[in-house]
Amino acid sequence: MLARVYSCAVIGLDGVVVEVEVDTGGGLPKMVIVGLPDTAVQESRERVQSAVKNAGFYYPRRRVTVNLAPASVRKEGPAYDLPIAVGVLIATNQLDPQTVENTLIIGELSLDGGVRHVKGVLPMAALARQAGYRTVVVPEVDAPEAALIPGITVIPAPTLNALFDHLRGDALLSPAVPPEHDPEEILVDTDFSEIKGQEHVKRALEVAAAGGHNLLMIGPPGSGKTLMARALPSILPAMTIDEELDVTRIYSVADMLPSDVPLIRARPFRAPHHTISHAGLVGGGNWPHPGEISLAHRGVLFLDELPEFSSKVLEVLRQPLEDKVVTISRAQGSLTFPANFQLAAAMNPCPCGYFGDPSRPCTCSSTTVTRYQKRVSGPLMDRIDIHMQVPRVEYAKLRDLKTGESSAEVRARVEEARARQRQRFEGTSIASNADMYPAQIRKYCELDDACQALMKTAMRQMQLTARAYHRVLKLSRTIADLAGSEEITQVHLAEALQYRPKLELM
Ligand SMILES: Nc1ncnc2c1ncn2[C@@H]1O[C@H](COP(=O)(O)OP(=O)(O)O)[C@@H](O)[C@H]1O
Ligand SMILES: [Mg+2]
């Protein structure tokens, strides 16, 4: 007889229902899988046959035809083993078809009938609920991840046998319960109190964290740029549950969810090396895989030694920095991954590192300095809200300076500023001031006459582009939020303007 079981494919970050039809008929004893399967699906023939036999079930000595539909959806990976095996049991009358009604089944089989981990279970469970299924069967190890989706029963399958007994009602498997919401997690690599001096840089980091703004630190080697960037995660605001799910979905599809961490609670902090490839940064590949900019979604992308990155790699950052998503084109049509990250970058002012240093001469020629700085294009520089000069702190002073505020103290202020933003943008997709579109900028970043006069002068003197103008307004909004002020005042605006790049660095 013909058996029909439902399973799931993931395209980009979204699940798509796949119908698994299994038919047994005459002909040579052989399994044929049709419906554009890739090599992994072909291998699943061997696994399904062994698993069914080794689990003690009857495997037909006839032709078994498996059709994965729709054919237009390219299927990847071994997630269809379990639904195919269940289909075989139904097609050979060992299992009643009604037992899998309203159920989506996902899982890889080992040769002995064990059910193994599959990536992307979170978007699959989300699809199952959205498409109106009541139950989703997933590998036992992936059940806590699937259980993050409310409103659908998640059955953890340890083995084909256990699932068979469950479906027949002989020995029920308990549905997975959503993982407990642990106290929030903060990544603390470096605490703010470890950073001596550099008060103005710490202030800039606080402003960046409070509004989700991009930041560039420029200074000589050893001035603490890397140290301070690594301290940024310790003052970032906690994520909302929607943000956590958003991030977790990406890591689920990238197969980067640690098995003991079903839900990602800490904002991502990604620091790819400058030798990273184009595909590694933006995503891509045969089966498009999210890149570093998507793994940094809702968190920080830290590019240390910015001019060392190839200019081709840096140019592709422009679209996501503007649109907060990245579009990957491929033969089967283009795909979009979220990429709403906060860029933190660091660079030396010149190859030797001492251009502009008060105590040590720069050995680079002026053309070398210009060429070095030009490696980072003007349009990319223009998309960075906060440009910070980082001077070196003398060794003697490093020892003398007393310890400053801890990350926890700074973070408390960041959280307050974020609370104001959450209230402001409630019911919209905007998470922080940096995400505002022109409509919100008009509404929430109004300038009084004095501020307008200041802005007009600055626009002329600093030759601000229209994009820079909007970025200054958003930054002023964040500085006002940190000060607990409804209005943007001249003080707030002046601080925001001070973070624009100096002209010789453009
Ligand atoms: N302001 C500072 N407070 C504490 N330590 C510092 C400071 N600046 C530099 N350091 C020390 O100097 C080392 C080098 O700093 P680093 O962040 O690598 O500099 P950069 O990235 O600017 O070249 C750090 O490991 C840190 O121990
Ligand atoms: Mg460094």
mmCIF file of C-alpha atoms in Angstrom, residues 148-417:
data_model
loop_
_atom_site.group_PDB
_atom_site.id
_atom_site.type_symbol
_atom_site.label_atom_id
_atom_site.label_comp_id
_atom_site.label_asym_id
_atom_site.label_seq_id
_atom_site.Cartn_x
_atom_site.Cartn_y
_atom_site.Cartn_z
ATOM 1 C CA LEU A 148 11.068 26.339 22.470
ATOM 2 C CA ILE A 149 8.173 26.687 20.039
ATOM 3 C CA PRO A 150 4.983 26.961 22.067
ATOM 4 C CA GLY A 151 1.695 25.413 20.995
ATOM 5 C CA ILE A 152 2.929 22.167 19.507
ATOM 6 C CA THR A 153 3.585 18.779 21.104
ATOM 7 C CA VAL A 154 7.199 17.703 20.708
ATOM 8 C CA ILE A 155 7.858 13.957 20.920
ATOM 9 C CA PRO A 156 11.518 13.072 21.563
ATOM 10 C CA ALA A 157 12.426 9.888 19.691
ATOM 11 C CA PRO A 158 15.451 8.013 21.052
ATOM 12 C CA THR A 159 15.105 5.039 18.668
ATOM 13 C CA LEU A 160 12.886 3.751 15.875
ATOM 14 C CA ASN A 161 11.605 1.057 18.249
ATOM 15 C CA ALA A 162 10.640 3.529 20.940
ATOM 16 C CA LEU A 163 8.823 5.674 18.392
ATOM 17 C CA PHE A 164 6.981 2.588 17.050
ATOM 18 C CA ASP A 165 5.820 1.665 20.567
ATOM 19 C CA HIS A 166 4.760 5.249 21.160
ATOM 20 C CA LEU A 167 2.777 5.518 17.934
ATOM 21 C CA ARG A 168 1.002 2.228 18.654
ATOM 22 C CA GLY A 169 0.202 3.411 22.155
ATOM 23 C CA ASP A 170 2.130 0.544 23.794
ATOM 24 C CA ALA A 171 4.660 2.711 25.623
ATOM 25 C CA LEU A 172 4.153 6.448 25.391
ATOM 26 C CA LEU A 173 7.066 8.861 25.168
ATOM 27 C CA SER A 174 6.635 11.976 27.294
ATOM 28 C CA PRO A 175 6.406 15.201 25.315
ATOM 29 C CA ALA A 176 9.407 17.496 25.743
ATOM 30 C CA VAL A 177 8.908 20.408 28.095
ATOM 31 C CA PRO A 178 10.307 23.818 27.179
ATOM 32 C CA PRO A 179 13.692 24.390 28.809
ATOM 33 C CA GLU A 180 13.686 26.490 31.950
ATOM 34 C CA HIS A 181 14.406 30.135 31.489
ATOM 35 C CA ASP A 182 17.759 30.309 33.254
ATOM 36 C CA PRO A 183 18.949 33.560 34.713
ATOM 37 C CA GLU A 184 20.263 35.581 31.837
ATOM 38 C CA GLU A 185 23.670 34.956 30.502
ATOM 39 C CA ILE A 186 26.249 37.648 29.955
ATOM 40 C CA LEU A 187 29.492 37.030 28.167
ATOM 41 C CA VAL A 188 32.233 38.533 30.276
ATOM 42 C CA ASP A 189 35.586 38.159 28.624
ATOM 43 C CA THR A 190 36.982 41.412 29.965
ATOM 44 C CA ASP A 191 35.354 43.515 32.672
ATOM 45 C CA PHE A 192 35.238 47.281 32.288
ATOM 46 C CA SER A 193 36.999 47.681 35.602
ATOM 47 C CA GLU A 194 40.100 46.118 34.038
ATOM 48 C CA ILE A 195 40.387 48.980 31.550
ATOM 49 C CA LYS A 196 42.533 51.745 32.990
ATOM 50 C CA GLY A 197 41.915 55.333 31.937
ATOM 51 C CA GLN A 198 40.436 55.695 28.424
ATOM 52 C CA GLU A 199 37.340 57.256 29.959
ATOM 53 C CA HIS A 200 36.181 58.743 26.676
ATOM 54 C CA VAL A 201 36.488 55.401 24.853
ATOM 55 C CA LYS A 202 34.528 53.649 27.579
ATOM 56 C CA ARG A 203 31.877 56.339 27.253
ATOM 57 C CA ALA A 204 31.729 55.730 23.491
ATOM 58 C CA LEU A 205 31.323 51.984 24.076
ATOM 59 C CA GLU A 206 28.480 52.708 26.477
ATOM 60 C CA VAL A 207 26.727 54.906 23.911
ATOM 61 C CA ALA A 208 27.253 52.260 21.220
ATOM 62 C CA ALA A 209 25.804 49.529 23.453
ATOM 63 C CA ALA A 210 22.874 51.696 24.536
ATOM 64 C CA GLY A 211 21.622 52.306 20.992
ATOM 65 C CA GLY A 212 23.161 49.483 18.947
ATOM 66 C CA HIS A 213 25.464 51.841 17.060
ATOM 67 C CA ASN A 214 28.479 50.970 14.931
ATOM 68 C CA LEU A 215 31.864 51.921 16.311
ATOM 69 C CA LEU A 216 35.437 52.255 15.059
ATOM 70 C CA MET A 217 38.488 52.654 17.293
ATOM 71 C CA ILE A 218 41.634 54.103 15.759
ATOM 72 C CA GLY A 219 44.890 54.147 17.680
ATOM 73 C CA PRO A 220 48.466 52.903 17.924
ATOM 74 C CA PRO A 221 49.341 49.297 18.795
ATOM 75 C CA GLY A 222 49.004 48.478 22.460
ATOM 76 C CA SER A 223 46.514 51.242 23.165
ATOM 77 C CA GLY A 224 43.923 48.695 24.276
ATOM 78 C CA LYS A 225 41.613 48.639 21.246
ATOM 79 C CA THR A 226 41.243 44.868 21.193
ATOM 80 C CA LEU A 227 40.944 44.763 24.967
ATOM 81 C CA MET A 228 38.127 47.305 24.959
ATOM 82 C CA ALA A 229 36.245 45.730 22.067
ATOM 83 C CA ARG A 230 36.311 42.440 23.950
ATOM 84 C CA ALA A 231 34.776 44.189 26.934
ATOM 85 C CA LEU A 232 31.780 45.314 24.871
ATOM 86 C CA PRO A 233 29.687 42.131 25.360
ATOM 87 C CA SER A 234 29.812 42.654 29.124
ATOM 88 C CA ILE A 235 27.744 45.853 28.866
ATOM 89 C CA LEU A 236 25.322 44.822 26.119
ATOM 90 C CA PRO A 237 21.643 44.739 27.067
ATOM 91 C CA ALA A 238 19.859 41.416 27.574
ATOM 92 C CA MET A 239 17.900 40.082 24.619
ATOM 93 C CA THR A 240 14.127 39.808 24.587
ATOM 94 C CA ILE A 241 12.722 36.312 24.125
ATOM 95 C CA ASP A 242 11.905 37.127 20.491
ATOM 96 C CA GLU A 243 15.481 38.180 19.887
ATOM 97 C CA GLU A 244 16.727 35.006 21.544
ATOM 98 C CA LEU A 245 14.560 32.850 19.298
ATOM 99 C CA ASP A 246 15.646 34.858 16.282
ATOM 100 C CA VAL A 247 19.313 34.219 17.063
ATOM 101 C CA THR A 248 18.761 30.584 18.023
ATOM 102 C CA ARG A 249 17.076 29.878 14.675
ATOM 103 C CA ILE A 250 20.229 31.004 12.856
ATOM 104 C CA TYR A 251 22.532 28.868 15.023
ATOM 105 C CA SER A 252 20.158 25.918 14.648
ATOM 106 C CA VAL A 253 20.340 26.073 10.858
ATOM 107 C CA ALA A 254 24.112 26.646 10.943
ATOM 108 C CA ASP A 255 24.319 23.580 13.201
ATOM 109 C CA MET A 256 26.204 25.623 15.795
ATOM 110 C CA LEU A 257 23.887 25.174 18.766
ATOM 111 C CA PRO A 258 25.785 23.527 21.600
ATOM 112 C CA SER A 259 23.854 20.394 22.559
ATOM 113 C CA ASP A 260 23.400 21.607 26.143
ATOM 114 C CA VAL A 261 22.215 25.087 25.103
ATOM 115 C CA PRO A 262 18.838 24.876 23.389
ATOM 116 C CA LEU A 263 18.265 28.637 23.571
ATOM 117 C CA ILE A 264 20.919 31.284 22.995
ATOM 118 C CA ARG A 265 20.617 33.880 25.734
ATOM 119 C CA ALA A 266 23.793 35.936 25.381
ATOM 120 C CA ARG A 267 24.090 38.396 22.525
ATOM 121 C CA PRO A 268 26.447 37.003 19.923
ATOM 122 C CA PHE A 269 29.950 38.434 19.701
ATOM 123 C CA ARG A 270 31.672 37.308 16.529
ATOM 124 C CA ALA A 271 35.286 38.183 15.809
ATOM 125 C CA PRO A 272 36.272 36.658 12.453
ATOM 126 C CA HIS A 273 39.919 36.822 11.409
ATOM 127 C CA HIS A 274 40.844 39.156 8.542
ATOM 128 C CA THR A 275 41.656 36.203 6.298
ATOM 129 C CA ILE A 276 37.965 35.241 6.235
ATOM 130 C CA SER A 277 36.476 34.487 2.830
ATOM 131 C CA HIS A 278 33.586 36.285 1.239
ATOM 132 C CA ALA A 279 31.281 33.295 1.784
ATOM 133 C CA GLY A 280 32.459 32.891 5.363
ATOM 134 C CA LEU A 281 31.556 36.465 6.142
ATOM 135 C CA VAL A 282 28.261 36.964 4.324
ATOM 136 C CA GLY A 283 27.139 33.370 3.917
ATOM 137 C CA GLY A 284 26.749 31.192 0.874
ATOM 138 C CA GLY A 285 27.873 27.856 -0.434
ATOM 139 C CA ASN A 286 26.026 25.178 -2.303
ATOM 140 C CA TRP A 287 23.568 24.891 0.481
ATOM 141 C CA PRO A 288 23.555 28.513 1.617
ATOM 142 C CA HIS A 289 24.903 28.663 5.100
ATOM 143 C CA PRO A 290 24.612 31.768 7.291
ATOM 144 C CA GLY A 291 27.888 33.714 7.432
ATOM 145 C CA GLU A 292 29.531 35.605 10.289
ATOM 146 C CA ILE A 293 27.340 38.671 9.737
ATOM 147 C CA SER A 294 24.241 36.530 10.321
ATOM 148 C CA LEU A 295 25.818 34.683 13.238
ATOM 149 C CA ALA A 296 26.339 38.192 14.694
ATOM 150 C CA HIS A 297 22.638 39.035 14.202
ATOM 151 C CA ARG A 298 21.337 40.943 17.252
ATOM 152 C CA GLY A 299 24.887 41.090 18.563
ATOM 153 C CA VAL A 300 28.323 42.407 17.675
ATOM 154 C CA LEU A 301 30.523 41.776 14.646
ATOM 155 C CA PHE A 302 34.054 42.708 15.698
ATOM 156 C CA LEU A 303 36.509 43.325 12.875
ATOM 157 C CA ASP A 304 39.942 43.807 14.391
ATOM 158 C CA GLU A 305 42.643 45.354 12.152
ATOM 159 C CA LEU A 306 39.973 46.549 9.741
ATOM 160 C CA PRO A 307 42.269 47.559 6.824
ATOM 161 C CA GLU A 308 43.697 44.033 6.745
ATOM 162 C CA PHE A 309 40.365 42.667 5.512
ATOM 163 C CA SER A 310 40.225 42.490 1.727
ATOM 164 C CA SER A 311 38.428 45.451 0.246
ATOM 165 C CA LYS A 312 36.099 43.045 -1.562
ATOM 166 C CA VAL A 313 35.052 41.545 1.754
ATOM 167 C CA LEU A 314 34.525 44.991 3.299
ATOM 168 C CA GLU A 315 32.464 46.240 0.372
ATOM 169 C CA VAL A 316 29.888 43.492 0.832
ATOM 170 C CA LEU A 317 29.216 44.808 4.329
ATOM 171 C CA ARG A 318 27.593 47.925 2.920
ATOM 172 C CA GLN A 319 24.263 46.379 1.968
ATOM 173 C CA PRO A 320 23.698 44.555 5.269
ATOM 174 C CA LEU A 321 24.793 47.599 7.262
ATOM 175 C CA GLU A 322 22.028 49.522 5.544
ATOM 176 C CA ASP A 323 19.307 46.881 5.135
ATOM 177 C CA LYS A 324 20.046 44.645 8.181
ATOM 178 C CA VAL A 325 19.661 41.584 5.967
ATOM 179 C CA VAL A 326 21.926 39.900 3.450
ATOM 180 C CA THR A 327 20.746 38.592 0.122
ATOM 181 C CA ILE A 328 22.539 35.596 -1.323
ATOM 182 C CA SER A 329 21.865 34.873 -4.943
ATOM 183 C CA ARG A 330 22.162 31.387 -6.295
ATOM 184 C CA ALA A 331 20.920 29.284 -9.161
ATOM 185 C CA GLN A 332 17.614 28.382 -7.483
ATOM 186 C CA GLY A 333 16.774 32.012 -6.718
ATOM 187 C CA SER A 334 17.951 34.360 -4.034
ATOM 188 C CA LEU A 335 17.797 33.815 -0.294
ATOM 189 C CA THR A 336 17.769 36.274 2.550
ATOM 190 C CA PHE A 337 19.389 35.848 5.950
ATOM 191 C CA PRO A 338 18.961 38.329 8.782
ATOM 192 C CA ALA A 339 22.091 40.367 9.521
ATOM 193 C CA ASN A 340 21.186 43.077 11.982
ATOM 194 C CA PHE A 341 24.523 43.326 13.712
ATOM 195 C CA GLN A 342 26.365 46.090 15.456
ATOM 196 C CA LEU A 343 29.774 46.625 13.872
ATOM 197 C CA ALA A 344 32.733 47.193 16.167
ATOM 198 C CA ALA A 345 36.015 47.733 14.345
ATOM 199 C CA ALA A 346 39.562 48.608 15.298
ATOM 200 C CA MET A 347 42.484 49.847 13.233
ATOM 201 C CA ASN A 348 45.917 51.411 13.474
ATOM 202 C CA PRO A 349 46.106 54.856 11.876
ATOM 203 C CA CYS A 350 48.948 53.726 9.551
ATOM 204 C CA PRO A 351 51.090 50.630 8.856
ATOM 205 C CA CYS A 352 53.664 51.477 11.562
ATOM 206 C CA GLY A 353 50.854 52.456 13.906
ATOM 207 C CA TYR A 354 52.169 55.734 15.250
ATOM 208 C CA PHE A 355 50.708 58.305 12.892
ATOM 209 C CA GLY A 356 49.522 61.188 15.090
ATOM 210 C CA ASP A 357 51.110 59.727 18.232
ATOM 211 C CA PRO A 358 52.422 62.527 20.457
ATOM 212 C CA SER A 359 55.378 60.604 21.872
ATOM 213 C CA ARG A 360 56.640 58.408 19.081
ATOM 214 C CA PRO A 361 57.377 59.377 15.480
ATOM 215 C CA CYS A 362 55.556 57.723 12.597
ATOM 216 C CA THR A 363 57.894 56.131 10.060
ATOM 217 C CA CYS A 364 55.358 55.982 7.230
ATOM 218 C CA SER A 365 55.365 58.362 4.295
ATOM 219 C CA SER A 366 52.255 60.441 3.902
ATOM 220 C CA THR A 367 51.228 58.510 0.780
ATOM 221 C CA THR A 368 51.528 55.251 2.715
ATOM 222 C CA VAL A 369 49.317 56.666 5.460
ATOM 223 C CA THR A 370 46.717 57.818 2.958
ATOM 224 C CA ARG A 371 46.789 54.535 1.069
ATOM 225 C CA TYR A 372 46.390 52.587 4.305
ATOM 226 C CA GLN A 373 43.407 54.617 5.433
ATOM 227 C CA LYS A 374 41.833 54.512 1.955
ATOM 228 C CA ARG A 375 41.682 50.725 2.182
ATOM 229 C CA VAL A 376 38.560 51.261 4.206
ATOM 230 C CA SER A 377 36.302 53.042 1.777
ATOM 231 C CA GLY A 378 34.521 56.317 2.506
ATOM 232 C CA PRO A 379 31.054 54.773 2.148
ATOM 233 C CA LEU A 380 31.907 52.173 4.801
ATOM 234 C CA MET A 381 33.364 54.839 7.104
ATOM 235 C CA ASP A 382 30.228 56.891 6.585
ATOM 236 C CA ARG A 383 28.119 54.022 7.933
ATOM 237 C CA ILE A 384 29.995 54.007 11.223
ATOM 238 C CA ASP A 385 28.308 56.222 13.790
ATOM 239 C CA ILE A 386 31.082 56.459 16.326
ATOM 240 C CA HIS A 387 34.708 57.108 15.382
ATOM 241 C CA MET A 388 37.038 57.091 18.371
ATOM 242 C CA GLN A 389 40.680 58.063 18.574
ATOM 243 C CA VAL A 390 42.353 55.811 21.125
ATOM 244 C CA PRO A 391 45.599 57.252 22.520
ATOM 245 C CA ARG A 392 48.169 55.092 24.243
ATOM 246 C CA VAL A 393 48.121 55.097 28.024
ATOM 247 C CA GLU A 394 51.697 55.329 29.350
ATOM 248 C CA TYR A 395 52.826 52.276 31.251
ATOM 249 C CA ALA A 396 53.497 54.263 34.429
ATOM 250 C CA LYS A 397 50.006 55.665 34.322
ATOM 251 C CA LEU A 398 48.497 52.232 33.750
ATOM 252 C CA ARG A 399 49.837 51.200 37.127
ATOM 253 C CA ASP A 400 48.749 54.371 38.887
ATOM 254 C CA LEU A 401 45.234 54.681 37.570
ATOM 255 C CA LYS A 402 42.685 53.320 39.965
ATOM 256 C CA THR A 403 40.115 50.829 38.817
ATOM 257 C CA GLY A 404 36.995 52.331 37.331
ATOM 258 C CA GLU A 405 33.381 51.284 37.152
ATOM 259 C CA SER A 406 32.512 47.642 36.673
ATOM 260 C CA SER A 407 30.683 46.338 33.637
ATOM 261 C CA ALA A 408 27.606 45.692 35.765
ATOM 262 C CA GLU A 409 27.334 49.384 36.674
ATOM 263 C CA VAL A 410 27.684 50.521 33.071
ATOM 264 C CA ARG A 411 25.290 47.868 31.897
ATOM 265 C CA ALA A 412 22.606 49.065 34.291
ATOM 266 C CA ARG A 413 22.589 52.449 32.523
ATOM 267 C CA VAL A 414 22.561 50.752 29.128
ATOM 268 C CA GLU A 415 19.518 48.719 30.192
ATOM 269 C CA GLU A 416 17.687 51.850 31.290
ATOM 270 C CA ALA A 417 18.322 53.526 27.970
#
